[in-house]
Tab-separated table of C-alpha atoms and ligand atoms in Angstrom:
chain	number	residue	atom	x	y	z
A	1	UNK	CA	-28.443	29.261	-52.524
A	2	UNK	CA	-31.683	29.925	-50.681
A	3	UNK	CA	-33.543	26.813	-49.692
A	4	UNK	CA	-37.277	27.001	-49.483
A	5	UNK	CA	-39.265	24.101	-48.158
A	6	UNK	CA	-42.816	24.711	-49.234
A	7	UNK	CA	-44.399	21.680	-47.685
A	8	UNK	CA	-44.563	18.082	-46.687
A	9	UNK	CA	-46.730	15.527	-48.460
A	10	UNK	CA	-47.729	11.966	-47.703
A	11	UNK	CA	-49.296	9.478	-50.063
A	12	UNK	CA	-50.630	6.227	-48.624
A	13	UNK	CA	-52.011	4.926	-51.884
A	14	UNK	CA	-48.642	3.405	-52.666
A	15	UNK	CA	-47.166	-0.044	-53.053
A	16	UNK	CA	-43.581	-0.964	-53.799
A	17	UNK	CA	-42.120	-3.741	-55.939
A	18	UNK	CA	-38.501	-4.830	-56.089
A	19	UNK	CA	-36.847	-6.950	-58.747
A	20	UNK	CA	-33.647	-8.619	-57.549
A	21	UNK	CA	-30.408	-9.528	-59.261
A	22	UNK	CA	-31.100	-8.631	-62.856
A	23	UNK	CA	-28.030	-8.709	-65.102
A	24	UNK	CA	-26.577	-5.222	-65.219
A	25	UNK	CA	-26.525	-4.913	-69.010
A	26	UNK	CA	-28.457	-2.793	-71.532
A	27	UNK	CA	-32.052	-3.691	-72.238
A	28	UNK	CA	-33.151	-4.917	-68.833
A	29	UNK	CA	-34.739	-1.701	-67.565
A	30	UNK	CA	-36.361	-1.328	-70.979
A	31	UNK	CA	-38.027	-4.744	-70.886
A	32	UNK	CA	-39.429	-4.205	-67.430
A	33	UNK	CA	-40.814	-0.722	-67.876
A	34	UNK	CA	-42.103	-1.169	-71.407
A	35	UNK	CA	-44.036	-4.211	-70.156
A	36	UNK	CA	-45.521	-2.158	-67.311
A	37	UNK	CA	-46.419	0.651	-69.718
A	38	UNK	CA	-48.105	-1.781	-72.102
A	39	UNK	CA	-50.252	-2.942	-69.198
A	40	UNK	CA	-51.103	0.741	-68.648
A	41	UNK	CA	-49.619	0.793	-65.179
A	42	UNK	CA	-48.528	4.195	-63.908
A	43	UNK	CA	-45.164	3.940	-62.240
A	44	UNK	CA	-44.270	6.698	-59.771
A	45	UNK	CA	-40.802	6.252	-58.270
A	46	UNK	CA	-38.195	4.195	-60.098
A	47	UNK	CA	-35.086	3.599	-58.055
A	48	UNK	CA	-31.964	1.734	-59.072
A	49	UNK	CA	-29.020	2.245	-56.811
A	50	UNK	CA	-25.842	0.400	-57.527
A	51	UNK	CA	-24.527	-2.718	-59.138
A	52	UNK	CA	-22.945	-5.573	-57.252
A	53	UNK	CA	-20.894	-8.079	-59.210
A	54	UNK	CA	-22.657	-7.548	-62.534
A	55	UNK	CA	-26.162	-7.590	-61.019
A	56	UNK	CA	-28.517	-4.848	-60.009
A	57	UNK	CA	-31.853	-4.488	-58.211
A	58	UNK	CA	-34.616	-2.242	-59.481
A	59	UNK	CA	-37.414	-0.967	-57.239
A	60	UNK	CA	-40.439	1.011	-58.214
A	61	UNK	CA	-43.730	2.171	-56.768
A	62	UNK	CA	-47.264	2.021	-58.120
A	63	UNK	CA	-50.656	2.851	-56.653
A	64	UNK	CA	-52.045	0.204	-54.330
A	65	UNK	CA	-54.838	-0.522	-56.804
A	66	UNK	CA	-52.257	-1.390	-59.469
A	67	UNK	CA	-50.116	-3.654	-57.279
A	68	UNK	CA	-51.777	-6.904	-58.280
A	69	UNK	CA	-51.618	-6.104	-61.994
A	70	UNK	CA	-48.013	-4.879	-61.700
A	71	UNK	CA	-46.879	-8.035	-59.918
A	72	UNK	CA	-48.488	-10.097	-62.683
A	73	UNK	CA	-46.489	-8.163	-65.276
A	74	UNK	CA	-43.267	-8.554	-63.331
A	75	UNK	CA	-43.875	-12.309	-62.955
A	76	UNK	CA	-44.383	-12.502	-66.737
A	77	UNK	CA	-41.115	-10.749	-67.616
A	78	UNK	CA	-39.157	-12.234	-64.720
A	79	UNK	CA	-37.358	-14.919	-66.703
A	80	UNK	CA	-36.990	-12.628	-69.718
A	81	UNK	CA	-35.035	-10.103	-67.639
A	82	UNK	CA	-33.237	-12.798	-65.670
A	83	UNK	CA	-34.444	-11.668	-62.259
A	84	UNK	CA	-33.558	-13.982	-59.393
A	85	UNK	CA	-36.387	-12.767	-57.180
A	86	UNK	CA	-39.247	-10.377	-56.641
A	87	UNK	CA	-40.590	-8.711	-53.509
A	88	UNK	CA	-43.597	-6.471	-53.035
A	89	UNK	CA	-45.261	-4.654	-50.202
A	90	UNK	CA	-48.401	-2.540	-49.998
A	91	UNK	CA	-47.824	-1.615	-46.353
A	92	UNK	CA	-45.943	1.518	-47.359
A	93	UNK	CA	-46.412	5.249	-47.757
A	94	UNK	CA	-44.456	7.828	-49.715
A	95	UNK	CA	-43.481	10.883	-47.680
A	96	UNK	CA	-41.894	13.865	-49.401
A	97	UNK	CA	-40.511	17.263	-48.613
A	98	UNK	CA	-41.133	19.672	-51.429
A	99	UNK	CA	-39.248	22.845	-52.045
A	100	UNK	CA	-36.928	24.787	-54.282
A	101	UNK	CA	-33.180	24.769	-54.400
A	102	UNK	CA	-32.933	21.575	-52.343
A	103	UNK	CA	-29.960	20.335	-54.231
A	104	UNK	CA	-27.873	23.399	-53.633
A	105	UNK	CA	-28.415	23.056	-49.917
A	106	UNK	CA	-26.380	20.268	-48.361
A	107	UNK	CA	-28.289	20.171	-45.119
A	108	UNK	CA	-31.779	19.348	-46.303
A	109	UNK	CA	-31.516	15.611	-46.828
A	110	UNK	CA	-29.608	15.063	-43.593
A	111	UNK	CA	-32.178	17.077	-41.683
A	112	UNK	CA	-35.061	15.122	-43.193
A	113	UNK	CA	-33.407	11.788	-42.410
A	114	UNK	CA	-32.543	12.971	-38.890
A	115	UNK	CA	-36.159	13.947	-38.219
A	116	UNK	CA	-37.333	10.513	-39.332
A	117	UNK	CA	-34.624	8.721	-37.352
A	118	UNK	CA	-35.558	10.640	-34.213
A	119	UNK	CA	-39.133	9.483	-34.719
A	120	UNK	CA	-37.705	5.956	-35.047
A	121	UNK	CA	-39.034	5.636	-38.583
A	122	UNK	CA	-37.111	3.330	-40.877
A	123	UNK	CA	-36.440	4.598	-44.404
A	124	UNK	CA	-37.057	1.886	-47.004
A	125	UNK	CA	-36.401	3.784	-50.244
A	126	UNK	CA	-34.985	7.194	-51.130
A	127	UNK	CA	-35.246	9.226	-54.304
A	128	UNK	CA	-34.370	12.885	-54.841
A	129	UNK	CA	-34.794	15.694	-57.313
A	130	UNK	CA	-34.061	19.417	-57.134
A	131	UNK	CA	-37.518	20.131	-55.832
A	132	UNK	CA	-38.381	17.026	-53.858
A	133	UNK	CA	-36.917	14.395	-51.567
A	134	UNK	CA	-39.157	11.346	-51.282
A	135	UNK	CA	-38.831	8.395	-48.980
A	136	UNK	CA	-40.831	5.216	-48.623
A	137	UNK	CA	-41.697	4.278	-45.048
A	138	UNK	CA	-44.113	1.875	-43.368
A	139	UNK	CA	-47.721	2.961	-43.990
A	140	UNK	CA	-48.615	3.468	-40.344
A	141	UNK	CA	-45.589	5.748	-39.916
A	142	UNK	CA	-46.889	8.321	-42.407
A	143	UNK	CA	-48.591	10.699	-39.982
A	144	UNK	CA	-45.767	10.479	-37.478
A	145	UNK	CA	-43.320	11.218	-40.314
A	146	UNK	CA	-45.342	14.246	-41.399
A	147	UNK	CA	-45.373	15.667	-37.872
A	148	UNK	CA	-41.637	15.050	-37.455
A	149	UNK	CA	-40.838	16.789	-40.730
A	150	UNK	CA	-43.181	19.647	-39.982
A	151	UNK	CA	-41.554	20.349	-36.712
A	152	UNK	CA	-38.025	19.889	-38.048
A	153	UNK	CA	-38.606	22.289	-40.920
A	154	UNK	CA	-40.754	24.703	-38.892
A	155	UNK	CA	-43.729	24.414	-41.182
A	156	UNK	CA	-47.032	25.683	-39.892
A	157	UNK	CA	-50.240	23.801	-40.504
A	158	UNK	CA	-51.199	25.655	-43.703
A	159	UNK	CA	-48.144	24.299	-45.482
A	160	UNK	CA	-49.176	20.792	-44.772
A	161	UNK	CA	-50.345	18.903	-47.852
A	162	UNK	CA	-51.671	15.469	-47.200
A	163	UNK	CA	-52.342	13.837	-50.550
A	164	UNK	CA	-54.243	10.784	-49.349
B	1	UNK	CA	-52.683	13.287	-68.956
B	2	UNK	CA	-50.628	15.212	-71.493
B	3	UNK	CA	-46.944	14.464	-71.405
B	4	UNK	CA	-44.575	17.184	-72.431
B	5	UNK	CA	-40.893	16.484	-72.751
B	6	UNK	CA	-39.196	19.843	-72.771
B	7	UNK	CA	-35.660	18.665	-73.152
B	8	UNK	CA	-32.746	16.405	-72.509
B	9	UNK	CA	-29.825	17.357	-70.297
B	10	UNK	CA	-26.446	15.824	-69.630
B	11	UNK	CA	-24.081	16.629	-66.791
B	12	UNK	CA	-20.568	15.234	-66.946
B	13	UNK	CA	-19.362	16.921	-63.785
B	14	UNK	CA	-20.655	13.985	-61.769
B	15	UNK	CA	-19.221	11.227	-59.635
B	16	UNK	CA	-21.060	8.465	-57.855
B	17	UNK	CA	-20.452	6.830	-54.495
B	18	UNK	CA	-22.098	3.676	-53.156
B	19	UNK	CA	-22.197	2.483	-49.568
B	20	UNK	CA	-22.865	-1.242	-49.261
B	21	UNK	CA	-24.691	-3.342	-46.702
B	22	UNK	CA	-25.593	-0.821	-44.070
B	23	UNK	CA	-28.019	-2.103	-41.434
B	24	UNK	CA	-31.524	-1.220	-42.539
B	25	UNK	CA	-32.544	0.546	-39.334
B	26	UNK	CA	-33.307	4.163	-38.416
B	27	UNK	CA	-30.422	6.592	-38.139
B	28	UNK	CA	-28.134	5.258	-40.828
B	29	UNK	CA	-29.163	7.594	-43.640
B	30	UNK	CA	-29.033	10.440	-41.123
B	31	UNK	CA	-25.442	9.752	-40.084
B	32	UNK	CA	-24.213	9.571	-43.643
B	33	UNK	CA	-25.913	12.653	-45.018
B	34	UNK	CA	-25.443	14.858	-41.980
B	35	UNK	CA	-21.714	14.073	-42.165
B	36	UNK	CA	-21.651	15.033	-45.854
B	37	UNK	CA	-23.565	18.235	-45.121
B	38	UNK	CA	-21.182	19.162	-42.320
B	39	UNK	CA	-18.335	18.844	-44.819
B	40	UNK	CA	-20.314	21.203	-47.049
B	41	UNK	CA	-20.650	18.677	-49.831
B	42	UNK	CA	-23.558	19.173	-52.188
B	43	UNK	CA	-25.268	15.886	-52.863
B	44	UNK	CA	-27.338	15.673	-56.050
B	45	UNK	CA	-29.026	12.276	-56.477
B	46	UNK	CA	-29.629	10.057	-53.458
B	47	UNK	CA	-30.842	6.617	-54.376
B	48	UNK	CA	-31.771	3.802	-52.037
B	49	UNK	CA	-33.616	0.978	-53.665
B	50	UNK	CA	-34.545	-2.006	-51.583
B	51	UNK	CA	-33.502	-3.958	-48.555
B	52	UNK	CA	-32.083	-7.454	-48.669
B	53	UNK	CA	-32.025	-9.468	-45.450
B	54	UNK	CA	-31.902	-6.476	-43.094
B	55	UNK	CA	-29.256	-4.607	-45.140
B	56	UNK	CA	-29.470	-1.855	-47.674
B	57	UNK	CA	-27.174	-0.030	-50.096
B	58	UNK	CA	-27.229	3.734	-50.509
B	59	UNK	CA	-25.841	5.474	-53.590
B	60	UNK	CA	-25.467	9.156	-54.191
B	61	UNK	CA	-23.838	11.539	-56.629
B	62	UNK	CA	-21.657	14.600	-56.087
B	63	UNK	CA	-19.724	16.858	-58.415
B	64	UNK	CA	-16.420	15.434	-59.615
B	65	UNK	CA	-14.552	18.113	-57.685
B	66	UNK	CA	-16.163	16.946	-54.443
B	67	UNK	CA	-15.497	13.233	-54.950
B	68	UNK	CA	-12.239	13.102	-53.015
B	69	UNK	CA	-13.695	15.012	-50.054
B	70	UNK	CA	-16.900	12.950	-50.123
B	71	UNK	CA	-15.011	9.659	-50.103
B	72	UNK	CA	-13.012	10.874	-47.103
B	73	UNK	CA	-16.256	11.614	-45.253
B	74	UNK	CA	-17.711	8.228	-46.139
B	75	UNK	CA	-14.539	6.473	-44.973
B	76	UNK	CA	-14.804	8.365	-41.670
B	77	UNK	CA	-18.409	7.329	-41.001
B	78	UNK	CA	-18.067	3.880	-42.497
B	79	UNK	CA	-17.696	1.964	-39.245
B	80	UNK	CA	-20.198	4.224	-37.494
B	81	UNK	CA	-22.894	3.301	-40.020
B	82	UNK	CA	-21.736	-0.304	-40.211
B	83	UNK	CA	-21.085	-0.290	-43.961
B	84	UNK	CA	-19.415	-3.416	-45.320
B	85	UNK	CA	-17.986	-1.679	-48.355
B	86	UNK	CA	-17.711	1.454	-50.436
B	87	UNK	CA	-17.391	1.991	-54.177
B	88	UNK	CA	-16.929	5.172	-56.167
B	89	UNK	CA	-16.567	6.136	-59.772
B	90	UNK	CA	-15.982	9.446	-61.500
B	91	UNK	CA	-16.291	7.975	-64.985
B	92	UNK	CA	-20.007	8.746	-65.076
B	93	UNK	CA	-22.479	11.265	-66.424
B	94	UNK	CA	-26.024	12.103	-65.415
B	95	UNK	CA	-28.460	12.167	-68.329
B	96	UNK	CA	-32.014	13.378	-67.771
B	97	UNK	CA	-35.217	13.875	-69.655
B	98	UNK	CA	-37.122	16.830	-68.337
B	99	UNK	CA	-40.789	17.457	-68.782
B	100	UNK	CA	-44.159	17.793	-67.188
B	101	UNK	CA	-46.663	15.134	-66.331
B	102	UNK	CA	-44.120	12.343	-66.687
B	103	UNK	CA	-45.548	10.336	-63.885
B	104	UNK	CA	-49.032	10.235	-65.336
B	105	UNK	CA	-47.671	8.834	-68.556
B	106	UNK	CA	-46.700	5.167	-68.305
B	107	UNK	CA	-44.701	5.099	-71.507
B	108	UNK	CA	-42.028	7.687	-70.821
B	109	UNK	CA	-39.608	5.701	-68.693
B	110	UNK	CA	-39.817	2.624	-70.917
B	111	UNK	CA	-39.200	4.757	-73.983
B	112	UNK	CA	-36.182	6.431	-72.399
B	113	UNK	CA	-34.703	3.105	-71.318
B	114	UNK	CA	-35.421	1.597	-74.747
B	115	UNK	CA	-33.601	4.451	-76.493
B	116	UNK	CA	-30.568	3.929	-74.270
B	117	UNK	CA	-30.656	0.151	-74.686
B	118	UNK	CA	-30.796	0.518	-78.464
B	119	UNK	CA	-27.695	2.690	-78.252
B	120	UNK	CA	-26.143	-0.123	-76.154
B	121	UNK	CA	-25.756	2.194	-73.173
B	122	UNK	CA	-25.834	0.559	-69.771
B	123	UNK	CA	-27.917	2.268	-67.084
B	124	UNK	CA	-26.068	2.365	-63.751
B	125	UNK	CA	-28.526	4.312	-61.584
B	126	UNK	CA	-32.112	5.508	-61.991
B	127	UNK	CA	-34.044	8.171	-60.125
B	128	UNK	CA	-37.365	9.742	-61.052
B	129	UNK	CA	-39.626	12.635	-60.174
B	130	UNK	CA	-42.764	14.041	-61.785
B	131	UNK	CA	-40.718	16.367	-63.944
B	132	UNK	CA	-37.514	14.454	-64.498
B	133	UNK	CA	-36.124	10.990	-65.102
B	134	UNK	CA	-32.383	10.842	-64.482
B	135	UNK	CA	-30.001	8.011	-65.171
B	136	UNK	CA	-26.315	7.588	-64.527
B	137	UNK	CA	-24.328	6.175	-67.445
B	138	UNK	CA	-20.660	5.917	-68.378
B	139	UNK	CA	-19.190	9.362	-69.034
B	140	UNK	CA	-18.227	8.713	-72.622
B	141	UNK	CA	-21.784	7.575	-73.379
B	142	UNK	CA	-23.299	10.982	-72.541
B	143	UNK	CA	-23.399	12.450	-76.048
B	144	UNK	CA	-24.604	9.207	-77.584
B	145	UNK	CA	-27.323	9.064	-74.911
B	146	UNK	CA	-28.398	12.631	-75.677
B	147	UNK	CA	-28.688	11.887	-79.408
B	148	UNK	CA	-30.629	8.681	-78.753
B	149	UNK	CA	-33.079	10.452	-76.451
B	150	UNK	CA	-33.450	13.379	-78.821
B	151	UNK	CA	-34.357	11.167	-81.666
B	152	UNK	CA	-36.626	8.942	-79.577
B	153	UNK	CA	-38.576	11.895	-78.211
B	154	UNK	CA	-38.491	13.869	-81.488
B	155	UNK	CA	-36.760	16.846	-79.939
B	156	UNK	CA	-35.222	19.349	-82.295
B	157	UNK	CA	-31.858	20.902	-81.584
B	158	UNK	CA	-33.227	23.989	-79.796
B	159	UNK	CA	-34.634	21.841	-77.003
B	160	UNK	CA	-31.266	20.394	-76.270
B	161	UNK	CA	-29.764	21.528	-72.986
B	162	UNK	CA	-26.272	20.346	-72.365
B	163	UNK	CA	-25.289	21.381	-68.872
B	164	UNK	CA	-21.599	20.539	-69.033
C	1	LIG	C1	-30.111	-3.019	-64.405
C	1	LIG	C2	-30.562	-2.300	-65.642
C	1	LIG	O1	-30.820	-0.964	-65.382
C	1	LIG	C3	-29.529	-2.390	-66.772
C	1	LIG	N1	-28.282	-1.797	-66.384
C	1	LIG	C4	-30.078	-1.708	-68.020
C	1	LIG	O2	-29.440	-0.865	-68.561
C	1	LIG	O3	-31.167	-1.954	-68.451
C	2	LIG	C1	-30.636	2.202	-44.907
C	2	LIG	C2	-31.123	3.435	-44.218
C	2	LIG	O1	-31.845	4.242	-45.095
C	2	LIG	C3	-31.949	3.135	-42.980
C	2	LIG	N1	-33.136	2.382	-43.340
C	2	LIG	C4	-32.324	4.448	-42.306
C	2	LIG	O2	-33.467	4.655	-42.046
C	2	LIG	O3	-31.521	5.267	-42.050
């Protein structure tokens, strides 16, 4: 049950895209992500949270360089997947805490979110795995987020990994 | 750029909770997850996709045994975080493909979603990391999902990891 946070990482070469109100039925996620794959676009985070009245939203992130191409793909499949709207934003950064045994430790996520809240940083997207909790924040909040997480998790400077 | 899928896993001891229309401002995620941590509830997936008109939804999963306790916590903080509604569901399973280098391979997610769509399995939630793509599906679809993913990714029976 030991939790080990090995570091904090920030990636500013990120853009996010959201697809709104797609019918929540089989085949929709497939159409969208197969189309992106066929255009050779690397997708990093894929986040789909919860349905409302038979519709769902799907968000994902790509590198900033791929944003234009990705939006083109999404526009192409938009009617095919029945999306009511699209939004995208390159003014974002992905900030992550990386560790081991995160999931078995209830306090980690709350502590990460508390550190960001105290720094008055709004959390746009959240995605978790056993070894990583990633959030999307405004791009210019990335450094401030890193410092807040460092100090909250008592990480010294050597553990700091800034990706870009 | 090599993609290696090492296996498919299914976990049926899962329940999901969604919190709807919380104000999209700092401190909301903190309140919710600190409260869950203080009640000693292990949270597995946390998924927050995209804001709509200053509001956001947050979904997360817990073990089935913790659902009742988790819902109590969410009800307690509901007005504090300004949530307009709550939904929860224990009739779910988490199905994951596990590998290495997933993110650098555009085709993996699309192929996973295509396999599930072909098996007519609806995808409720999606969360990704470099080594894992997890979806939430209906509980009774778990085995069918496993078989579909096995056959789509050419995994023989030894690679199959059924968690519970
Ligand atoms: C919304 C989307 O994920 C849909 N439920 C699907 O299975 O493709
Ligand atoms: C919605 C919630 O994540 C909010 N944006 C927060 O930062 O806490």
